[in-house]
PDB file of C-alpha atoms in Angstrom:
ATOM      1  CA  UNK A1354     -39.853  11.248  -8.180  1.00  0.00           C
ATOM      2  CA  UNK A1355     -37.797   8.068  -8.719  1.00  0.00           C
ATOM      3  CA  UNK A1356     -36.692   6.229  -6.524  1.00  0.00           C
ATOM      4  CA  UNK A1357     -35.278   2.693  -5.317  1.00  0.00           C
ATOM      5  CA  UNK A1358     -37.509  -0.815  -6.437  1.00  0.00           C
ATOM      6  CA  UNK A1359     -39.547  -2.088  -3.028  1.00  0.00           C
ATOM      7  CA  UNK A1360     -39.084  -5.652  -2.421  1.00  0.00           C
ATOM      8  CA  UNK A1361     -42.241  -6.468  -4.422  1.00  0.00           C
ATOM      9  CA  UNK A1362     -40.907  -4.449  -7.790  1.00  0.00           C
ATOM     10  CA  UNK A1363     -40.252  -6.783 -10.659  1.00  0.00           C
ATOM     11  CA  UNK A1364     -36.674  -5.229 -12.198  1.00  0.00           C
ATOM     12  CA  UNK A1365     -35.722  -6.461 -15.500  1.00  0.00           C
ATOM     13  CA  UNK A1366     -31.945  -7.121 -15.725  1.00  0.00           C
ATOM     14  CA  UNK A1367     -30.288  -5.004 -18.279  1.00  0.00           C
ATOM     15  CA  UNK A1368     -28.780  -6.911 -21.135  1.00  0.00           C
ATOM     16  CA  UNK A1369     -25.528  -6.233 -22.524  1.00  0.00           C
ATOM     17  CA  UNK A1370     -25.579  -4.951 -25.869  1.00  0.00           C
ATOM     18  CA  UNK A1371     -23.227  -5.755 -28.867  1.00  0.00           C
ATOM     19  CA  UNK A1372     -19.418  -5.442 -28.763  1.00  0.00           C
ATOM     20  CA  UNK A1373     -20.320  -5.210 -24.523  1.00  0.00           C
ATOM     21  CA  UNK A1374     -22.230  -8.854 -24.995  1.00  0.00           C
ATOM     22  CA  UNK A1375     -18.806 -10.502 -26.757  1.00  0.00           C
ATOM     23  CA  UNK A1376     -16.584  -8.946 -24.022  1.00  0.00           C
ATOM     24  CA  UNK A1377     -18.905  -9.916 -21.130  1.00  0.00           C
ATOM     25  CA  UNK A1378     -19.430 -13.342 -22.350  1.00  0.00           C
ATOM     26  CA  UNK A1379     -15.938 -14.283 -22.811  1.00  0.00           C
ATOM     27  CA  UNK A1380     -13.801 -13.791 -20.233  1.00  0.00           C
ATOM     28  CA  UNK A1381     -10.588 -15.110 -22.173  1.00  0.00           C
ATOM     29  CA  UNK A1382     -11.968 -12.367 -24.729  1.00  0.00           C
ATOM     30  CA  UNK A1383     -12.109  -9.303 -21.765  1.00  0.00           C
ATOM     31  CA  UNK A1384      -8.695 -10.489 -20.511  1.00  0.00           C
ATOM     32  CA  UNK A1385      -7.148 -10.236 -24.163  1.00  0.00           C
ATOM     33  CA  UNK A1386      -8.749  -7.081 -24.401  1.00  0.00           C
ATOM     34  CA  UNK A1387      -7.217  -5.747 -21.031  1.00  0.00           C
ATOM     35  CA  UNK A1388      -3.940  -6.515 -22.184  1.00  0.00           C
ATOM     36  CA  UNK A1389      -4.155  -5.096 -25.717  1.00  0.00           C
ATOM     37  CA  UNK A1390      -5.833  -1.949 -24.133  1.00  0.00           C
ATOM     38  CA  UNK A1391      -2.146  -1.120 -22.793  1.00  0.00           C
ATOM     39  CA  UNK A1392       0.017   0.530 -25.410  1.00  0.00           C
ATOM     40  CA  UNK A1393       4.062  -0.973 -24.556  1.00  0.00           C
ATOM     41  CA  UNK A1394       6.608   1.337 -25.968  1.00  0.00           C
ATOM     42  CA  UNK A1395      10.006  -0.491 -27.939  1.00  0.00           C
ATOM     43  CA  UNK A1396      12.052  -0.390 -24.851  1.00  0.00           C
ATOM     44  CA  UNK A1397       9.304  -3.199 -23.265  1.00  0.00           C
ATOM     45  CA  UNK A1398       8.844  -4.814 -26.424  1.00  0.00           C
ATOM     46  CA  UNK A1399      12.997  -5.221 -26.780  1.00  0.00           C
ATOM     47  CA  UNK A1400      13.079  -6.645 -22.607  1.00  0.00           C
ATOM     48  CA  UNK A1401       9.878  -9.115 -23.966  1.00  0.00           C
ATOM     49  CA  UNK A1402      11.875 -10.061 -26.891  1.00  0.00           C
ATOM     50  CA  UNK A1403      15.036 -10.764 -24.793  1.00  0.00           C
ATOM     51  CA  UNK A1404      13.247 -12.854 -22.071  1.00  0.00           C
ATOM     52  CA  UNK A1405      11.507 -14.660 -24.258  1.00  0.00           C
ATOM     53  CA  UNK A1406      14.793 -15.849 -26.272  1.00  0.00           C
ATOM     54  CA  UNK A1407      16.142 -16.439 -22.314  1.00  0.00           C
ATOM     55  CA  UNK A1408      13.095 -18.532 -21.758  1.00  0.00           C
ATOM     56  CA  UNK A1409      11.666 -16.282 -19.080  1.00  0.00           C
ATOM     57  CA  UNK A1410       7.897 -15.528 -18.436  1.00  0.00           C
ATOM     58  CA  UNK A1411       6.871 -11.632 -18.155  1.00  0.00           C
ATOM     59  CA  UNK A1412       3.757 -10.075 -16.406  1.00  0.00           C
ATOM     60  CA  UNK A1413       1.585  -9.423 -19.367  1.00  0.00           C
ATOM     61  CA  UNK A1414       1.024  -6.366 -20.222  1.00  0.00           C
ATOM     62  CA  UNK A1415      -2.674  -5.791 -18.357  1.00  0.00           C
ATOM     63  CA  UNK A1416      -0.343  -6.921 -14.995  1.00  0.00           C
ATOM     64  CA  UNK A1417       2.325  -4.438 -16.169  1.00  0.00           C
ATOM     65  CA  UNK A1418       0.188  -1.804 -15.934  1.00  0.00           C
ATOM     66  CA  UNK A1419      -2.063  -2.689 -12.729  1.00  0.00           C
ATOM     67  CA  UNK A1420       1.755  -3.051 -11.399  1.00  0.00           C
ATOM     68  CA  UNK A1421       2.272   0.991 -12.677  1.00  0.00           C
ATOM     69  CA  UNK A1422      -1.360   1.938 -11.202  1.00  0.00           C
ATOM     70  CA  UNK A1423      -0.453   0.471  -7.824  1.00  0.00           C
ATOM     71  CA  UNK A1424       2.330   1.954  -7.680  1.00  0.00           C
ATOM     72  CA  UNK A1425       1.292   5.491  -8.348  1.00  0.00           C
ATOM     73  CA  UNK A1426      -1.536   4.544  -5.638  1.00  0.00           C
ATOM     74  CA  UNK A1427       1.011   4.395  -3.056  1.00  0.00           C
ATOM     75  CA  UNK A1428       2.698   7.198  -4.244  1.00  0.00           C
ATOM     76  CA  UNK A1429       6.164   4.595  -4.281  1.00  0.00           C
ATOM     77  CA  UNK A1430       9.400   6.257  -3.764  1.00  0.00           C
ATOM     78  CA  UNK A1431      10.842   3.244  -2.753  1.00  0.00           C
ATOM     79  CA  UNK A1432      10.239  -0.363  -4.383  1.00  0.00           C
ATOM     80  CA  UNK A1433      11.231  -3.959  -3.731  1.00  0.00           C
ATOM     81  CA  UNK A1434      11.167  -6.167  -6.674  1.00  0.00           C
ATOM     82  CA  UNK A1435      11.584  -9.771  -6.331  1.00  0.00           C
ATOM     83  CA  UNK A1436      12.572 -11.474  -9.910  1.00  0.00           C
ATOM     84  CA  UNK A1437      14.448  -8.681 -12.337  1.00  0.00           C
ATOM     85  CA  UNK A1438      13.737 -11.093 -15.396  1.00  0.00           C
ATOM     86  CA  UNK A1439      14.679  -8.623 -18.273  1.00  0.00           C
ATOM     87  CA  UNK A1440      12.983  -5.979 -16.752  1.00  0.00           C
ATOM     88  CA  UNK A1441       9.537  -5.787 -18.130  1.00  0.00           C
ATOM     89  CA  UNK A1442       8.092  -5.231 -14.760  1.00  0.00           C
ATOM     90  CA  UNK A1443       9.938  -3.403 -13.625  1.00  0.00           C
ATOM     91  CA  UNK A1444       9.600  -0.477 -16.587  1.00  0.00           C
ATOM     92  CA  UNK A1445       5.832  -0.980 -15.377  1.00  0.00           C
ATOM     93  CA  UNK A1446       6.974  -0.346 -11.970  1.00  0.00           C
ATOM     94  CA  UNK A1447       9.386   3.000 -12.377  1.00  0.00           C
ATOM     95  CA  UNK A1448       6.792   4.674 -14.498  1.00  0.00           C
ATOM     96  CA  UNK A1449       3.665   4.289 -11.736  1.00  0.00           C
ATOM     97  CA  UNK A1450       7.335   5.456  -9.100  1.00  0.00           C
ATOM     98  CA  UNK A1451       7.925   9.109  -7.854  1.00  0.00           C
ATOM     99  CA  UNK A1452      10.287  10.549 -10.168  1.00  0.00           C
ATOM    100  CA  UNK A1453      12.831  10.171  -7.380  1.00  0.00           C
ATOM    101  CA  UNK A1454      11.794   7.061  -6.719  1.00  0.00           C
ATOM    102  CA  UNK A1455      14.178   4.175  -6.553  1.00  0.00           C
ATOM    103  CA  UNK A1456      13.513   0.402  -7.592  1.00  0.00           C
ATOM    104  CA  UNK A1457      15.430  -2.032  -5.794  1.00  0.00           C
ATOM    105  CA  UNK A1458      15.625  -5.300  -7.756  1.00  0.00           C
ATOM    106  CA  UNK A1459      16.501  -8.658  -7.177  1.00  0.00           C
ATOM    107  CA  UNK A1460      17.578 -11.637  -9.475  1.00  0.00           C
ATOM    108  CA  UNK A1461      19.974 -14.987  -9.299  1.00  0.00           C
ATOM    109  CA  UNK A1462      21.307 -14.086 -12.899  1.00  0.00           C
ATOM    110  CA  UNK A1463      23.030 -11.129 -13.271  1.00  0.00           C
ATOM    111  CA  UNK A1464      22.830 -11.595 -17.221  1.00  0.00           C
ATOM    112  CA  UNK A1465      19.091 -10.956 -16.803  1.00  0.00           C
ATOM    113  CA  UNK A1466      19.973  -7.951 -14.655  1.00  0.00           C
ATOM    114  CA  UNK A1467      22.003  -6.649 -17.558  1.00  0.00           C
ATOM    115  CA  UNK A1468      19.618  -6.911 -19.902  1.00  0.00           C
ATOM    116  CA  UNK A1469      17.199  -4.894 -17.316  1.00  0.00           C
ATOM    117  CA  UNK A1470      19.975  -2.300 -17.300  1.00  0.00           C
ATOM    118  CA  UNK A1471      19.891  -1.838 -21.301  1.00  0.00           C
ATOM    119  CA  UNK A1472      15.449  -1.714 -21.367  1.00  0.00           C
ATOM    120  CA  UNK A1473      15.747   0.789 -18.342  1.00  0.00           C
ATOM    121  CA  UNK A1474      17.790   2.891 -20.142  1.00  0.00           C
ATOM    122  CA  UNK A1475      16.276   2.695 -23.285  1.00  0.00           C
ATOM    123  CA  UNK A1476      12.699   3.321 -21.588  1.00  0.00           C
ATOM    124  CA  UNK A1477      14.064   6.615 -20.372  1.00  0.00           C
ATOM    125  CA  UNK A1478      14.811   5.963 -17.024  1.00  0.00           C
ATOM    126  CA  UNK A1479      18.292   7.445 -15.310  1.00  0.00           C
ATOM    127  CA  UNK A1480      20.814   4.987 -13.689  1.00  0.00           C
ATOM    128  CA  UNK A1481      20.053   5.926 -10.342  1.00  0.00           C
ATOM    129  CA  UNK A1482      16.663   5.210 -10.447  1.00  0.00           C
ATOM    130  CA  UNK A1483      17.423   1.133 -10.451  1.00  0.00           C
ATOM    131  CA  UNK A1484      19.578  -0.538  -7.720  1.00  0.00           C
ATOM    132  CA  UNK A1485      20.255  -4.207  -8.777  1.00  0.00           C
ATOM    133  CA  UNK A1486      21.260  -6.771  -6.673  1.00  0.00           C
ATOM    134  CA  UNK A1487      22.166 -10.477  -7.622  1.00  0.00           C
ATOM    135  CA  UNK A1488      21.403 -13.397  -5.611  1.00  0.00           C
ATOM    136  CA  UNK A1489      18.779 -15.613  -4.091  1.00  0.00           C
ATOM    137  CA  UNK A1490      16.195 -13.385  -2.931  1.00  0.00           C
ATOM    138  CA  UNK A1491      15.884 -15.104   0.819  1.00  0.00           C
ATOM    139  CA  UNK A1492      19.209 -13.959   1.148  1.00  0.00           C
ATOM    140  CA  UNK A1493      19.128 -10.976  -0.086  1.00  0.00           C
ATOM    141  CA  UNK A1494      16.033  -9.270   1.685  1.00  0.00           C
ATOM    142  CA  UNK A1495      16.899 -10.077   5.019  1.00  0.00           C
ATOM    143  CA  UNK A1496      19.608  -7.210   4.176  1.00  0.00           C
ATOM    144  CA  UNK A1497      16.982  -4.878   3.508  1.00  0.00           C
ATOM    145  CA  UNK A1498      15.710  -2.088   5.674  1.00  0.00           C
ATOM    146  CA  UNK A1499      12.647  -2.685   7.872  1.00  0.00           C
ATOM    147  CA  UNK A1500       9.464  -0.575   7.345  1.00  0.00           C
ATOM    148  CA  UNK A1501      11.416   0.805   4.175  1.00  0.00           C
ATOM    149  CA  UNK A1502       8.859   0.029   0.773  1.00  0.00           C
ATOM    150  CA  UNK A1503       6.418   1.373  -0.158  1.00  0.00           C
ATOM    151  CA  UNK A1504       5.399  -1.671  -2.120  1.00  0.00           C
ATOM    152  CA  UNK A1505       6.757  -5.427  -2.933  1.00  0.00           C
ATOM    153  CA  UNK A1506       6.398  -7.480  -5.585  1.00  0.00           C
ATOM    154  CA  UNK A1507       7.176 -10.978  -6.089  1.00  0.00           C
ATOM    155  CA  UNK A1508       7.525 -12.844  -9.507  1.00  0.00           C
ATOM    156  CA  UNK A1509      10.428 -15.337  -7.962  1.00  0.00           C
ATOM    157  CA  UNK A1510      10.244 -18.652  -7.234  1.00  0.00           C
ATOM    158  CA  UNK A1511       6.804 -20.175  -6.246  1.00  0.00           C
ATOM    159  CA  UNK A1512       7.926 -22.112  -3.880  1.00  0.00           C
ATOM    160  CA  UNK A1513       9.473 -19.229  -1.546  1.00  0.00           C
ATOM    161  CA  UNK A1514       6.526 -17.011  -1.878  1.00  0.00           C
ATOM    162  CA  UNK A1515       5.092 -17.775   1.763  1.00  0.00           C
ATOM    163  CA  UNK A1516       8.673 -16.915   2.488  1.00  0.00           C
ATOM    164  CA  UNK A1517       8.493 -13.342   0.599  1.00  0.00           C
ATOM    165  CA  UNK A1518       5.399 -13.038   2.403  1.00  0.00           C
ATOM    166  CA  UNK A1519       7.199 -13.019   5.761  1.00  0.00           C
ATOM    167  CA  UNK A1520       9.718 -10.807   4.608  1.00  0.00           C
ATOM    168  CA  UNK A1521       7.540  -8.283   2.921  1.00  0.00           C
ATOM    169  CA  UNK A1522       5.500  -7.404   6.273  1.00  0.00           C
ATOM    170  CA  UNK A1523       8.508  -6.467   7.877  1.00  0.00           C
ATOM    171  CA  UNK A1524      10.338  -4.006   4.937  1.00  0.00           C
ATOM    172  CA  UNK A1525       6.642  -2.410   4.158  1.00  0.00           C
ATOM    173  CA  UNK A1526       5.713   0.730   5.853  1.00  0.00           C
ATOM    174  CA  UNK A1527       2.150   0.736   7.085  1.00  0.00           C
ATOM    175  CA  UNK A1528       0.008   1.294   4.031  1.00  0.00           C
ATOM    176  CA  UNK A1529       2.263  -0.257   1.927  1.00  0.00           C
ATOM    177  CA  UNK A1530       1.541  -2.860  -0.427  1.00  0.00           C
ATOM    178  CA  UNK A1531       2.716  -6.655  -1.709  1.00  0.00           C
ATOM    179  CA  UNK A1532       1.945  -8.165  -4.592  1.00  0.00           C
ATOM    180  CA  UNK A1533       2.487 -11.382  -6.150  1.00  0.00           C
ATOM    181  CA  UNK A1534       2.144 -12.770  -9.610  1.00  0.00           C
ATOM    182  CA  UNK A1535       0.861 -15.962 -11.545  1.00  0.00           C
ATOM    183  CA  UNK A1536      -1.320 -17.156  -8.263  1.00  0.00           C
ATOM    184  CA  UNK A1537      -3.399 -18.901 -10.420  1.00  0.00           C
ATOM    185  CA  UNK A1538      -0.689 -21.467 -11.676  1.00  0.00           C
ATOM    186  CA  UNK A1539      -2.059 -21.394 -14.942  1.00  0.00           C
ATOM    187  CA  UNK A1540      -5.657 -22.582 -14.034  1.00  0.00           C
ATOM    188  CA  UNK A1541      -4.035 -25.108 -11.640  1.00  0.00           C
ATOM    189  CA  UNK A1542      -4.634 -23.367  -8.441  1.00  0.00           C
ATOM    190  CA  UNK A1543      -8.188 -23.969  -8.401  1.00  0.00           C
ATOM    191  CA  UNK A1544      -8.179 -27.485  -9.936  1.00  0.00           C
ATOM    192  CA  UNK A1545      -9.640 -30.127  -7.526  1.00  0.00           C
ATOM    193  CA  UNK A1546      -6.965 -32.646  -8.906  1.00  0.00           C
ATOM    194  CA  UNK A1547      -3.542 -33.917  -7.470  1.00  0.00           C
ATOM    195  CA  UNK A1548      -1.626 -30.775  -7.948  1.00  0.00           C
ATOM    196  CA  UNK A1549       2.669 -30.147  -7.812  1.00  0.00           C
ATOM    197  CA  UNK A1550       4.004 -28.613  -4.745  1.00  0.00           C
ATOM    198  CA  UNK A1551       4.230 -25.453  -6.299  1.00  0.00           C
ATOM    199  CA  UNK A1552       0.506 -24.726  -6.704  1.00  0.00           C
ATOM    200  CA  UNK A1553      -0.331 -26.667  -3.486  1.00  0.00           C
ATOM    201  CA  UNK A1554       2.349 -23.395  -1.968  1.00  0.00           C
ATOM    202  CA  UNK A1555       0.390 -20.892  -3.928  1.00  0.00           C
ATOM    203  CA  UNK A1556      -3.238 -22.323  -2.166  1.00  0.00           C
ATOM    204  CA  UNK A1557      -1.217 -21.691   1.070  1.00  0.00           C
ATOM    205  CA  UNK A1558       0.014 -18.194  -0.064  1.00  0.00           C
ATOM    206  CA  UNK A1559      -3.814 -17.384  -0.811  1.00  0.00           C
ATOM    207  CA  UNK A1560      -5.170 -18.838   2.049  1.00  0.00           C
ATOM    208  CA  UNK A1561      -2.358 -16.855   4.363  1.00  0.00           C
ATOM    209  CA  UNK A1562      -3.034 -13.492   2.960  1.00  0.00           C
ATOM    210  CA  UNK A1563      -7.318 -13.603   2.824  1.00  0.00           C
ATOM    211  CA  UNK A1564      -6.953 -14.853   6.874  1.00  0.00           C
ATOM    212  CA  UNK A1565      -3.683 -12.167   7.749  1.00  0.00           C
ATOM    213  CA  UNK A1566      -5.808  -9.800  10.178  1.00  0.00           C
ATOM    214  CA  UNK A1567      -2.221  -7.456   9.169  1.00  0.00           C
ATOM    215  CA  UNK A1568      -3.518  -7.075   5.496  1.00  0.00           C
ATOM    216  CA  UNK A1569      -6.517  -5.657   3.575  1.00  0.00           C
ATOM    217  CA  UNK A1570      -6.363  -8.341   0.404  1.00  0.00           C
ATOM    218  CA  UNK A1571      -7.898  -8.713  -3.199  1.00  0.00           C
ATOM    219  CA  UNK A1572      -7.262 -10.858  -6.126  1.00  0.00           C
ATOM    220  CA  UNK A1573      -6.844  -9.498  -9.323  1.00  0.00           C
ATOM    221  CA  UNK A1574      -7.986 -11.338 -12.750  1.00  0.00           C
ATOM    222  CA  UNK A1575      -5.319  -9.982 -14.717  1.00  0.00           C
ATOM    223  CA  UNK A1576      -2.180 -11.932 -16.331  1.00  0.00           C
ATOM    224  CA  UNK A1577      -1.999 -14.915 -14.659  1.00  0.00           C
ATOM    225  CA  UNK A1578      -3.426 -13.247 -11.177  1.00  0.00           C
ATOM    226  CA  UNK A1579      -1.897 -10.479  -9.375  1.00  0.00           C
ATOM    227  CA  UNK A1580      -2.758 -11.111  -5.612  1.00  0.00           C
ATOM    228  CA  UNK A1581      -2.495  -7.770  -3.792  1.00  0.00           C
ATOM    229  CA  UNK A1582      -2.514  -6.725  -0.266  1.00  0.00           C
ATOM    230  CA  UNK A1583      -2.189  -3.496   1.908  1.00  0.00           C
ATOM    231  CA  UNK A1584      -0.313  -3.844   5.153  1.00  0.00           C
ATOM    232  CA  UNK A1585      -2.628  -2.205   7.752  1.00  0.00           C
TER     233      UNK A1585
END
């Protein structure tokens, strides 16, 4: 019968065969391959296209769809989104969503929220299902019902997000979920060098949510890191 190597076994490692060996060895490679593993349809292609001409950055598309799995993991009838852009993540977001499920979006520039309007539309999704509010998102969310998400997600500004923190444990329900995108500042986050006050934030934001004894967290390599947490 087999069973598990004693102490004293020798165990050979397995080595990673062809195509496996290029993705394994390269993780710029296996991150380029997670995001051209997700198939966008033209309604996220035309939001990319407009916030790209707007000069906007969008969750890649291997975020966009961890985004969609996380929400179907919570089974999300109700979603917080901080940053509307043109409303790439958001199409992520509604299709992992309840069919009933409502997205509540936030955004300084209403232009950007019309432009969310036309890609929500075009992906499918019925007018109801997206409430958009303009403003600065620490004044809007203090507006927002307590205990009321299922999940939040924050792509605003950088500098606020220890502030979204704050505000997201009070409008989650327990076993709801925050996330927040481009943690890794580009590569700058864990650069020992002098460093802008926006990634010296994010090292606070990280450092916050691993010690929070409310939240169950993990980092996610995808985009430009998607940090994720579960409110207990």
């Amino acid at each position: 019968m087999c069973g598990f190597p004693t102490p004293t076994d020798t165990v050979t490692p397995r080595q990673p065969r062809g195509q496996e060996r290029v993705i394994t060895g390269n993780r710029q490679t296996s991150w380029a391959f997670a995001d051209a593993y997700v198939a966008e349809d033209d309604a996220l292609l035309w939001a990319r296209d407009r916030a790209r001409e707007a000069g906007l950055r969008s969750v890649t598309p291997g975020t966009g769809s961890a985004l969609g799995l996380l929400a179907a993991a919570v089974d999300a009838k109700a979603v917080a989104e901080i940053g509307t852009g043109c409303g790439v993540s958001g199409i992520h977001l509604l299709h992992g969503m309840r069919p009933d499920g409502v997205l509540t979006t936030v955004d300084p520039e209403p232009e950007h929220q019309q432009f969310a309007r036309q890609a929500f539309r075009a992906a499918g999704f019925a007018s109801n299902r997206a409430r958009f509010i303009p403003g600065r998102a620490l004044d809007v969310l203090p507006r927002l019902a307590d205990a009321g998400y299922d999940l939040v997600f924050c792509d605003g500004d950088r500098l606020e997000y220890l502030d979204y923190l704050a505000e997201s444990l009070r409008l989650l329900r327990p076993g709801g979920l925050v996330a927040f995108e481009g943690v890794f500042g580009t590569g700058r986050t864990i650069d020992s060098g002098p460093q802008p006050t926006e990634v010296l934030r994010l090292r606070e934001l990280l450092r916050a949510v691993r010690e929070s004894q409310e939240l169950v967290p993990s980092l996610l390599p995808v985009g430009d890191g998607l940090l994720c947490a579960v409110k207990r």
